[in-house]
Coordinates of C-alpha atoms and ligand atoms in Angstrom, one line a residue:
M226 CA -29.4 28.5 49.7
L227 CA -30.0 24.8 48.7
T228 CA -27.1 22.7 48.1
L229 CA -26.5 19.1 47.2
G230 CA -23.5 17.2 48.4
I231 CA -22.0 14.1 46.6
N232 CA -19.4 11.4 47.2
Y233 CA -18.4 9.9 43.9
S234 CA -14.8 8.7 43.3
Q235 CA -15.4 5.4 41.8
M236 CA -13.6 3.9 45.0
H237 CA -16.3 3.2 47.5
D238 CA -19.3 4.4 49.5
S239 CA -21.0 6.8 46.9
A240 CA -23.8 8.9 48.7
A241 CA -25.5 12.0 48.4
C242 CA -27.2 14.6 50.9
I243 CA -29.2 17.8 50.7
V244 CA -28.7 20.9 52.8
R245 CA -31.1 23.8 52.9
D246 CA -30.1 27.2 54.8
G247 CA -27.5 25.2 56.8
E248 CA -29.9 22.4 57.7
L249 CA -29.2 18.9 56.8
L250 CA -32.5 17.6 55.5
F251 CA -31.6 14.1 54.2
A252 CA -28.7 12.0 53.4
V253 CA -28.5 8.4 52.0
A254 CA -25.7 6.0 50.7
E255 CA -26.2 4.7 47.2
E256 CA -25.7 1.0 48.5
R257 CA -28.9 1.1 50.6
I258 CA -31.0 1.7 47.6
S259 CA -29.0 -0.2 44.8
R260 CA -28.3 -2.9 47.5
V261 CA -24.7 -3.3 46.1
K262 CA -22.6 -3.1 49.4
H263 CA -20.2 0.0 49.4
D264 CA -21.5 0.7 45.8
A265 CA -19.0 3.0 44.1
R266 CA -21.0 4.0 41.1
F267 CA -22.4 7.4 40.4
P268 CA -25.1 7.8 43.2
Q269 CA -28.0 8.5 41.0
L270 CA -30.5 6.9 43.2
A271 CA -29.3 8.7 46.2
I272 CA -29.3 11.9 44.4
Q273 CA -32.9 11.1 43.1
A274 CA -34.0 10.5 46.8
C275 CA -32.5 13.7 47.9
L276 CA -34.4 15.8 45.3
E277 CA -37.6 14.1 46.0
F278 CA -37.3 14.3 49.8
A279 CA -36.7 18.2 49.3
G280 CA -39.3 18.3 46.6
V281 CA -37.1 20.1 44.1
G282 CA -35.6 19.6 40.7
A283 CA -31.9 20.1 39.7
K284 CA -32.7 23.5 38.4
Q285 CA -33.5 24.7 42.0
L286 CA -30.2 23.7 43.4
D287 CA -27.7 26.7 44.1
E288 CA -24.7 24.4 44.2
V289 CA -23.9 20.8 43.5
C290 CA -20.8 19.9 45.7
F291 CA -18.5 16.9 45.2
G292 CA -16.3 15.8 48.0
W293 CA -13.3 15.2 45.8
Q294 CA -11.0 17.2 43.6
T295 CA -11.4 16.8 39.9
A296 CA -9.8 13.9 38.2
G297 CA -6.5 15.6 37.2
P298 CA -4.9 16.4 40.5
V299 CA -5.5 12.8 41.7
Y300 CA -3.8 11.4 38.4
R301 CA -1.0 14.0 38.7
H302 CA -0.2 12.9 42.2
D303 CA -0.1 9.2 41.1
L304 CA 2.2 10.0 38.3
K305 CA 4.6 11.9 40.8
L306 CA 4.7 8.9 43.0
Y307 CA 5.6 6.7 40.0
A308 CA 8.2 9.1 38.9
L309 CA 9.7 9.5 42.4
G310 CA 9.7 5.6 43.1
D311 CA 7.2 6.0 46.1
W312 CA 4.7 3.7 44.5
P313 CA 5.7 0.7 42.4
I314 CA 5.5 1.5 38.7
T315 CA 4.0 -1.7 37.3
Y316 CA 1.9 -2.3 34.3
L317 CA -1.2 -2.9 36.5
N318 CA -0.6 0.0 38.9
V319 CA -0.3 2.5 35.9
L320 CA -3.2 0.8 34.0
N321 CA -5.3 1.2 37.1
S322 CA -4.4 4.9 37.6
T323 CA -4.8 5.7 34.0
R324 CA -8.3 3.9 33.8
H325 CA -9.5 5.7 36.6
F326 CA -8.4 9.1 35.5
L327 CA -9.9 8.7 31.9
S328 CA -13.1 7.4 33.2
M329 CA -13.6 10.4 35.7
W330 CA -12.2 12.9 33.2
H331 CA -14.8 11.6 30.6
Q332 CA -17.4 12.0 33.1
Q333 CA -16.0 15.5 34.1
S334 CA -15.6 14.0 37.6
G335 CA -19.4 13.4 37.9
A336 CA -20.6 16.8 36.6
K337 CA -21.5 15.4 33.2
R338 CA -23.1 12.4 34.7
F339 CA -25.2 14.6 36.9
V340 CA -26.5 16.8 34.0
Q341 CA -27.2 13.6 31.7
R342 CA -29.4 12.2 34.4
F343 CA -30.9 15.2 36.2
G344 CA -30.8 17.9 33.6
P345 CA -28.8 21.3 33.6
V346 CA -28.2 23.1 36.7
S347 CA -28.5 26.7 37.0
G348 CA -26.2 26.8 39.9
R349 CA -22.5 26.1 40.3
M350 CA -20.8 22.8 40.2
R351 CA -17.9 22.6 42.9
F352 CA -15.2 20.0 43.7
V353 CA -14.1 20.4 47.1
D354 CA -10.7 19.0 48.5
H355 CA -11.4 15.6 49.6
H356 CA -10.0 16.1 53.2
L357 CA -11.4 19.6 53.5
A358 CA -14.8 18.0 53.0
H359 CA -13.9 15.5 55.8
A360 CA -12.9 18.3 57.9
I361 CA -16.1 20.1 57.5
S362 CA -18.0 17.2 58.0
A363 CA -16.4 16.6 61.5
Y364 CA -16.4 20.3 62.6
A365 CA -19.4 21.8 61.3
Y366 CA -21.6 19.0 62.8
S367 CA -19.7 18.9 66.2
G368 CA -21.3 21.7 67.9
F369 CA -17.8 22.9 69.1
D370 CA -17.0 26.6 68.5
E371 CA -13.3 25.8 68.6
A372 CA -11.9 22.6 67.6
T373 CA -8.7 20.6 66.6
I374 CA -9.8 18.7 63.3
V375 CA -7.8 15.4 62.4
I376 CA -8.6 13.6 59.3
M377 CA -7.2 10.1 58.6
D378 CA -8.1 7.8 55.7
G379 CA -6.7 5.6 53.0
R380 CA -6.3 8.5 50.5
G381 CA -7.8 11.6 49.3
A382 CA -6.5 13.0 45.9
W383 CA -3.0 13.4 47.6
E384 CA -3.7 13.4 51.2
A385 CA -3.6 10.7 53.8
T386 CA -3.6 12.5 57.1
S387 CA -4.4 16.1 57.8
I388 CA -4.7 18.5 60.7
W389 CA -7.0 21.5 60.7
R390 CA -8.1 24.0 63.2
G391 CA -11.9 25.1 63.5
R392 CA -12.8 28.4 65.0
R393 CA -16.0 30.4 64.9
G394 CA -17.3 28.7 61.9
R395 CA -14.0 28.9 59.9
I396 CA -11.7 26.2 59.1
E397 CA -7.7 26.7 58.7
H398 CA -5.4 24.1 57.4
G399 CA -2.6 23.1 59.6
L400 CA -0.7 20.2 58.0
T401 CA -1.1 17.6 55.5
I402 CA 0.9 14.3 55.3
P403 CA 0.7 13.1 51.8
F404 CA -0.6 9.6 50.5
P405 CA 0.9 7.0 50.5
D406 CA 2.1 7.7 54.1
S407 CA -1.1 6.5 55.3
I408 CA -2.6 4.7 58.5
G409 CA -5.4 3.5 56.2
V410 CA -3.0 2.0 53.6
F411 CA -1.3 0.2 56.5
Y412 CA -4.5 -1.1 58.2
S413 CA -6.2 -2.2 55.0
A414 CA -3.0 -4.1 53.7
M415 CA -3.2 -5.9 57.2
T416 CA -7.0 -6.5 56.6
E417 CA -6.3 -8.1 53.3
Y418 CA -3.3 -10.1 54.7
L419 CA -5.6 -11.6 57.3
G420 CA -7.9 -12.8 54.6
F421 CA -10.6 -10.1 54.7
V422 CA -11.7 -7.4 52.2
P423 CA -9.7 -4.2 52.4
N424 CA -11.6 -1.0 52.7
S425 CA -14.7 -3.0 54.0
D426 CA -13.7 -5.6 56.7
E427 CA -11.4 -3.6 58.9
W428 CA -14.1 -4.0 61.6
K429 CA -13.1 -7.7 61.7
V430 CA -9.4 -7.1 62.4
M431 CA -10.3 -4.7 65.3
G432 CA -12.7 -7.4 66.6
L433 CA -10.2 -10.2 66.4
A434 CA -7.3 -8.0 67.9
P435 CA -8.3 -8.6 71.6
Y436 CA -8.0 -12.4 71.2
G437 CA -4.2 -12.0 70.1
Q438 CA -1.1 -11.7 72.4
P439 CA 1.6 -9.0 72.2
G440 CA 4.9 -10.0 70.4
V441 CA 4.5 -9.5 66.6
K442 CA 6.7 -6.8 65.4
L443 CA 5.3 -4.6 62.5
E444 CA 8.0 -1.9 62.4
A445 CA 9.0 -2.9 59.0
F446 CA 5.5 -1.5 57.9
I447 CA 4.8 1.3 60.3
D448 CA 6.7 3.4 62.8
P449 CA 3.6 4.6 64.9
E450 CA 5.3 7.4 66.8
A451 CA 7.7 8.7 64.5
A452 CA 6.3 12.3 64.7
P453 CA 3.6 11.6 64.3
Y454 CA 3.9 8.2 62.5
R455 CA 5.7 6.8 59.5
V456 CA 4.2 4.2 57.1
H457 CA 6.7 2.2 55.0
A458 CA 4.3 2.3 52.1
K459 CA 6.6 0.7 49.5
R460 CA 6.6 -2.6 51.4
L461 CA 2.7 -2.5 51.6
S462 CA 2.1 -1.6 48.0
G463 CA 1.9 -4.4 45.5
N464 CA 2.0 -4.7 41.8
G465 CA -1.8 -3.7 41.6
S466 CA -3.1 -7.2 41.9
G467 CA -3.0 -9.0 45.3
L468 CA -0.7 -8.6 48.3
P469 CA 2.7 -7.2 48.2
P470 CA 5.2 -9.9 48.6
S471 CA 7.1 -8.3 51.5
L472 CA 4.0 -9.0 53.8
A473 CA 4.4 -12.7 53.2
A474 CA 8.3 -12.6 53.4
L475 CA 8.1 -10.9 56.9
L476 CA 5.0 -12.3 58.4
G477 CA 4.5 -15.9 56.8
P478 CA 1.8 -16.8 54.2
P479 CA -1.4 -14.7 54.1
R480 CA -4.6 -16.3 55.7
A481 CA -6.8 -17.5 52.9
P482 CA -10.4 -16.0 53.0
E483 CA -12.9 -18.1 55.1
S484 CA -10.1 -20.3 56.3
E485 CA -9.3 -21.2 60.0
I486 CA -8.2 -18.4 62.2
E487 CA -5.1 -19.4 63.9
D488 CA -3.3 -17.8 66.9
R489 CA -0.8 -16.3 64.4
H490 CA -3.5 -14.5 62.9
K491 CA -4.9 -13.3 66.2
N492 CA -1.4 -12.1 67.2
I493 CA -1.0 -10.1 63.9
A494 CA -4.5 -8.5 64.4
Y495 CA -3.4 -7.4 67.9
A496 CA -0.3 -5.8 66.7
A497 CA -1.9 -4.0 63.8
Q498 CA -4.5 -2.6 66.1
E499 CA -2.0 -1.5 68.6
C500 CA 0.1 0.3 66.0
C501 CA -3.0 2.1 64.5
E502 CA -4.0 3.2 68.1
L503 CA -0.5 4.6 68.7
A504 CA -0.3 6.3 65.3
M505 CA -3.7 7.9 65.8
L506 CA -3.0 9.0 69.3
S507 CA 0.4 10.2 67.9
V508 CA -1.4 12.5 65.2
V509 CA -3.9 13.9 67.9
R510 CA -1.2 14.7 70.2
M511 CA 0.8 16.6 67.5
A512 CA -2.4 18.3 66.4
I513 CA -3.4 19.5 69.8
E514 CA 0.3 20.8 70.2
K515 CA -0.4 22.8 67.0
T516 CA -3.7 24.3 67.8
R517 CA -3.7 24.3 71.6
C518 CA -7.4 23.2 71.6
R519 CA -8.4 20.0 73.4
N520 CA -11.9 19.6 71.6
V521 CA -11.2 17.2 69.0
C522 CA -12.9 16.4 65.8
L523 CA -12.2 13.2 63.9
A524 CA -13.3 11.9 60.4
G525 CA -11.9 9.8 57.4
G526 CA -12.1 6.0 57.1
V527 CA -9.5 5.4 60.1
A528 CA -11.7 7.1 62.4
L529 CA -14.2 4.3 62.1
N530 CA -11.8 2.5 64.4
S531 CA -14.0 2.8 67.5
K532 CA -11.4 1.1 69.8
A533 CA -8.8 3.7 68.8
N534 CA -11.4 6.4 69.3
G535 CA -12.2 5.1 72.7
K536 CA -8.6 5.1 73.7
I537 CA -8.2 8.9 72.4
L538 CA -11.3 9.9 74.5
T539 CA -9.7 8.4 77.7
S540 CA -6.0 9.3 77.0
G541 CA -6.0 12.4 79.0
L542 CA -5.1 14.4 75.8
V543 CA -8.6 15.6 75.1
D544 CA -11.6 17.2 76.7
R545 CA -14.2 16.4 74.2
V546 CA -14.3 14.2 71.1
F547 CA -16.9 14.4 68.2
V548 CA -16.3 11.6 65.5
Q549 CA -18.4 12.1 62.5
P550 CA -20.7 9.0 62.4
A551 CA -20.2 8.8 58.6
A552 CA -16.4 9.0 59.0
S553 CA -15.8 7.1 55.8
D554 CA -16.1 8.6 52.4
E555 CA -19.9 8.8 52.4
G556 CA -19.6 11.5 55.0
V557 CA -17.7 13.9 52.6
A558 CA -21.1 14.5 50.9
L559 CA -22.2 16.2 54.3
G560 CA -19.1 18.3 54.2
A561 CA -19.1 19.2 50.7
A562 CA -22.6 20.4 51.0
L563 CA -21.6 23.0 53.6
E564 CA -18.3 24.3 51.8
P565 CA -20.2 27.1 50.0
Y566 CA -21.0 28.8 53.3
L567 CA -17.3 29.4 53.7
D568 CA -17.3 31.6 50.5
H569 CA -16.4 35.3 50.9
G570 CA -15.4 35.0 54.5
G571 CA -18.6 33.2 55.6
R572 CA -19.1 30.9 58.4
L573 CA -20.2 27.3 58.6
P574 CA -23.6 26.8 60.1
D575 CA -23.4 25.7 63.7
K576 CA -25.7 22.6 63.8
A577 CA -24.5 19.9 66.2
M578 CA -25.5 16.5 64.9
R579 CA -27.5 14.8 67.5
H580 CA -28.7 11.8 65.5
A581 CA -28.0 10.0 62.1
Y582 CA -31.7 9.5 61.2
L583 CA -31.3 11.1 58.0
G584 CA -32.5 8.7 55.4
P585 CA -36.0 7.6 53.9
S586 CA -38.9 6.5 56.0
F587 CA -42.1 4.5 55.2
D588 CA -45.3 5.1 56.9
D589 CA -47.7 2.5 58.2
D590 CA -50.0 2.5 55.0
T591 CA -47.0 1.8 52.9
V592 CA -45.7 -0.9 55.1
E593 CA -49.3 -2.4 55.3
S594 CA -49.7 -2.6 51.6
T595 CA -46.2 -4.3 51.4
L596 CA -47.3 -7.0 53.9
R597 CA -50.5 -7.5 52.1
A598 CA -49.0 -7.6 48.8
Y599 CA -46.8 -10.6 50.0
R600 CA -50.0 -12.0 51.7
L601 CA -48.4 -12.3 55.1
R602 CA -50.1 -12.8 58.4
Y603 CA -49.5 -9.7 60.7
K604 CA -51.0 -8.2 63.8
R605 CA -51.4 -4.4 64.3
L606 CA -49.9 -3.2 67.6
G607 CA -51.1 -0.6 69.9
D608 CA -47.6 -0.2 71.4
P609 CA -44.9 -1.5 69.3
A610 CA -42.3 -0.8 72.0
A611 CA -44.2 -2.7 74.6
T612 CA -44.7 -5.8 72.4
A613 CA -41.0 -5.6 71.3
A614 CA -39.9 -5.5 75.0
E615 CA -42.0 -8.4 76.0
L616 CA -40.8 -10.5 73.1
L617 CA -37.1 -9.6 73.9
C618 CA -37.7 -10.7 77.6
R619 CA -38.7 -14.1 76.4
G620 CA -35.3 -14.5 74.5
K621 CA -36.7 -13.7 71.0
I622 CA -34.5 -12.1 68.3
I623 CA -36.3 -9.5 66.7
G624 CA -36.1 -7.2 63.5
W625 CA -36.9 -3.7 64.4
F626 CA -37.8 -1.4 61.5
Q627 CA -38.9 2.1 62.5
G628 CA -38.6 5.8 61.1
R629 CA -36.1 7.2 59.1
M630 CA -33.1 5.1 58.1
E631 CA -29.6 5.8 59.5
F632 CA -26.9 7.6 57.6
G633 CA -23.4 6.0 58.2
P634 CA -22.4 2.4 58.8
R635 CA -24.2 1.8 62.0
A636 CA -27.8 0.9 62.8
L637 CA -28.9 3.1 65.8
G638 CA -32.4 1.6 66.6
N639 CA -34.3 2.3 63.4
R640 CA -33.0 -0.7 61.1
S641 CA -31.9 -2.9 63.9
I642 CA -31.7 -6.5 64.9
L643 CA -32.3 -6.6 68.7
A644 CA -31.8 -9.3 71.4
D645 CA -31.3 -9.7 75.1
P646 CA -27.9 -8.9 76.2
R647 CA -28.1 -10.7 79.5
D648 CA -28.1 -14.2 77.9
P649 CA -24.4 -15.4 77.6
Q650 CA -25.4 -17.4 74.5
M651 CA -27.2 -14.7 72.7
N652 CA -23.9 -13.6 70.9
A653 CA -23.7 -17.1 69.5
K654 CA -27.4 -17.5 68.7
V655 CA -27.6 -14.2 66.8
N656 CA -24.3 -14.9 65.1
N657 CA -25.3 -18.4 64.0
A658 CA -29.0 -17.8 63.2
V659 CA -29.2 -14.3 62.1
K660 CA -26.0 -12.6 61.2
F661 CA -24.1 -15.8 59.8
R662 CA -21.0 -13.9 60.7
E663 CA -17.7 -14.5 62.3
W664 CA -17.8 -15.7 66.0
W665 CA -15.2 -13.2 67.2
R666 CA -17.0 -9.8 66.2
P667 CA -18.7 -8.3 69.2
F668 CA -22.1 -7.0 69.3
A669 CA -23.0 -3.7 70.6
P670 CA -25.2 -2.3 73.3
S671 CA -27.8 0.4 73.2
L672 CA -28.4 2.1 76.5
K673 CA -30.4 5.1 77.8
K674 CA -28.1 8.0 78.2
E675 CA -29.3 8.6 81.9
T676 CA -28.3 5.1 82.9
A677 CA -25.3 4.4 80.7
G678 CA -22.8 5.5 83.6
A679 CA -24.1 2.6 85.7
Y680 CA -22.8 0.2 83.0
L681 CA -19.9 2.0 81.4
E682 CA -16.6 3.6 82.7
S683 CA -16.6 6.2 79.8
A684 CA -18.4 7.2 76.7
T685 CA -21.7 7.7 78.4
D686 CA -22.6 10.3 75.7
S687 CA -22.0 8.2 72.6
P688 CA -24.9 8.5 70.3
F689 CA -23.2 7.0 67.2
M690 CA -21.5 3.6 68.3
I691 CA -18.2 5.0 67.1
L692 CA -16.3 5.0 70.5
T693 CA -15.4 2.0 72.6
A694 CA -15.6 2.0 76.4
Q695 CA -14.8 -0.4 79.2
V696 CA -17.9 -2.0 80.8
R697 CA -17.9 -1.7 84.4
P698 CA -16.3 -4.9 85.9
E699 CA -19.3 -5.6 88.1
K700 CA -21.8 -5.3 85.1
R701 CA -19.8 -7.5 82.7
S702 CA -21.8 -10.7 83.8
T703 CA -25.1 -8.8 83.6
I704 CA -24.6 -8.0 79.9
P705 CA -22.3 -10.8 78.7
A706 CA -23.6 -10.8 75.1
V707 CA -22.4 -7.2 74.4
T708 CA -19.2 -7.2 76.4
H709 CA -16.1 -8.1 74.4
V710 CA -13.4 -10.4 75.6
D711 CA -11.3 -7.6 76.8
G712 CA -14.3 -6.1 78.8
S713 CA -15.0 -3.4 76.1
A714 CA -18.2 -2.4 74.3
R715 CA -19.0 -0.1 71.5
P716 CA -22.1 1.7 73.1
Q717 CA -25.0 3.8 71.7
T718 CA -26.6 6.1 74.2
I719 CA -30.2 7.3 73.4
E720 CA -31.7 10.5 74.4
K721 CA -35.3 10.4 74.9
D722 CA -36.1 13.4 72.9
V723 CA -33.9 12.1 69.9
N724 CA -35.5 8.7 69.4
P725 CA -38.6 8.5 71.7
L726 CA -39.7 5.2 70.5
Y727 CA -36.3 3.3 70.8
W728 CA -35.8 5.0 74.2
R729 CA -39.0 3.8 75.3
L730 CA -38.5 0.3 74.0
I731 CA -35.2 0.1 76.2
D732 CA -37.1 1.5 79.1
E733 CA -39.9 -1.1 78.9
F734 CA -37.2 -3.8 78.6
G735 CA -35.5 -2.3 81.6
R736 CA -38.9 -2.2 83.6
R737 CA -39.4 -5.9 83.1
T738 CA -35.9 -7.1 83.6
G739 CA -34.1 -4.6 85.6
V740 CA -31.6 -4.0 82.8
P741 CA -32.3 -1.2 80.5
V742 CA -29.8 -2.3 77.9
L743 CA -30.4 -4.0 74.5
M744 CA -28.1 -5.8 72.1
N745 CA -28.4 -3.9 68.9
T746 CA -26.8 -5.1 65.6
S747 CA -27.6 -3.9 62.0
F748 CA -30.8 -5.3 60.2
N749 CA -28.8 -7.2 57.5
L750 CA -27.4 -10.5 56.6
R751 CA -23.7 -10.9 56.3
G752 CA -22.3 -9.2 53.3
E753 CA -25.5 -7.3 52.5
A754 CA -26.3 -3.7 52.9
I755 CA -28.6 -2.7 55.8
V756 CA -32.3 -3.0 54.9
H757 CA -33.8 0.2 53.4
T758 CA -37.5 -0.6 52.5
P759 CA -40.2 -2.8 54.1
T760 CA -39.5 -5.3 51.2
D761 CA -36.0 -5.5 52.2
A762 CA -36.9 -6.0 55.9
V763 CA -39.5 -8.7 55.1
R764 CA -37.0 -10.5 52.8
T765 CA -34.2 -10.4 55.2
F766 CA -36.6 -11.6 58.1
F767 CA -37.7 -14.7 56.2
S768 CA -33.9 -15.5 55.1
S769 CA -32.7 -15.6 58.7
G770 CA -33.5 -17.2 62.2
M771 CA -35.1 -14.0 63.6
D772 CA -38.2 -14.7 65.7
A773 CA -40.2 -11.7 65.0
L774 CA -40.3 -8.5 63.0
V775 CA -41.8 -5.3 64.5
I776 CA -42.2 -3.0 61.4
G777 CA -43.8 0.2 61.9
S778 CA -47.0 -0.6 64.0
F779 CA -47.1 -4.2 62.8
L780 CA -45.8 -7.5 64.3
L781 CA -44.7 -10.6 62.1
E782 CA -44.0 -13.8 63.9
K783 CA -42.7 -17.2 62.8
Ligands
FE2_71 FE1 -11.7 9.7 52.4

C-alpha cells in the first residue's frame, strides 16, 4: 500500500510524507522548499518532492490522507462557540472563521487543489481527525506496544487536548478536552503578550523563563491542576485582531516586539512556563490513571515544550517517553498516512522512529556543480569529519551540510551550524555573528549516546532534542556554551549506526579535546527556514559570520 500524508489547514506548517507498506520513505515541510517560514499554503512543493522520491505519480497512490477533518466540522465548532458565548462574537472573529471555512470548502479541504495540481487519483481521499492523526504520529513511531498517548496543541477542529490508549497496534480514544480550553491557546497568548510571534516563537518564552523569579500569578488565565487543567479562554481571546484587553489589564502593558526585555517580562515568562509544565504533568497524570500504562507518547504543538517534556520524563510518573519529533502540525502528515492501516480491524505498522533524516539529499556531483556555478573557491576533502573536527578545535564556527535533511523543527546534524561548546564566549559569538538571535536563547549539545551519561543526569537516549535534561554539576563548566542558566540542556544523543558521519565528527572532536560534545544549532539565519539545498547553504554561509562550510565532501573557508 502506498499512502501520502498531508498537513494542510491554512494555519501553519504545511507538509507531506509518503509511506510504502508501513515504511515512512520521505517527509518534508513546505517551508523548507518554498523558503516561507511556517508556510501554511497548500504543500504542492512538498507533495511533488514525495512523489519524485518514490518515483510515482498521483495515480499510483492508494490513499491521499489529510491530517484534518473537512472544513465543515471546524466551522460548526466555531459557530457553536460563538452561540454559547465561549469565544467573543466580534466582527473580525466571525469574518476570520467564515473566510477560512469558505476558502477550505471551495478547495474541498485540499482534495480539489490536489487533483488540480497532480491529476486525478484512483485511490481514496481521506480526512483524518486532527488529534487522531497526532496520536498515530506519536504511537506508531514510538516502538511501544502499549502506550498512553497524550495530545496537546492549540486546536484541532474541536479538540485542544486528548488522551488515547495504544495497544498492539490499535488506538482507543479515552478523553477529549475541547477547544478553546487549550494549553496551546494559553501559551501562545503569553508568547504574543511578551512581544513574540504566537505559534512560532514559543521557544523564546521557554528560553527566557529561567531568568525570571517566581511571584507572578496567572490564575486568572489558567488553573494548571484543575483535574487536569482549566484555561479561562475568554480572557485570552481577543476580538480577532491583537491581544485581548484583559491581559494588559491584569499584567500591565504588553512588551513591544524587539524592545528591551525587563525583569517583569522574565518573571511573566517564568510563570507561564511553570503553569504550562504543571498543566502538562496534570494531563499526563490523569492519562496514566485512565490507561494504567507508564509508557507515554506525546505530540501536538505543546509537546515541543522540551523543558516540560524533561520534567515529565523525570517526574516519577512514567517509565518511558516518546515525543514525536515533528510534534507540531507538520507531524500529522505522518499520522494521517498510517490511518488506512487501522481499517477493518487492522494494526498500525510497528516501526520505531530512530531518526528524522527523512528529507531530500544532494550528492557530491550536485554540490560541486553548485559551487562551480557560483565560481567559489573550494577544497575536496578526504575526510570531512576529521577536517570539521580540526576546525572546531581551533574555535571556528562551521556550517555542516550532509545527507538527508531533517523532518521537524530541529537540525540534528545534517543541516547544522556547529561550534566548540567549551568556550564560554561561544554562545555570544554564534548569537552575534551567525544567528543574530536573542541573547537568552540557549544552544543545544550533540553527544555520542554512549558518553551522554557522563554529562547529563537524564535524557541520555534523546535523539530528537525534544527533552531537556540537567547537565551534571561537575560538567557545567566543561560545556558552558550549551548549558543554560538553570543548568539544563536540550541534548541530542547520536548512535553510531544511525548517523555514522556525525557520530564520527563528535568522536574526532572528542579525541582532540577530551570532550566528545558539540554545540549544534540549526543551519539558518534568524527568521528563515533551515537550509534545504546547497544554494541555500552557500547563501546563508556568505550572509553570516560563519568561518567555514563543510558541504558534502567539500570545504569552503572565508
Ligand atoms: Fe495540531
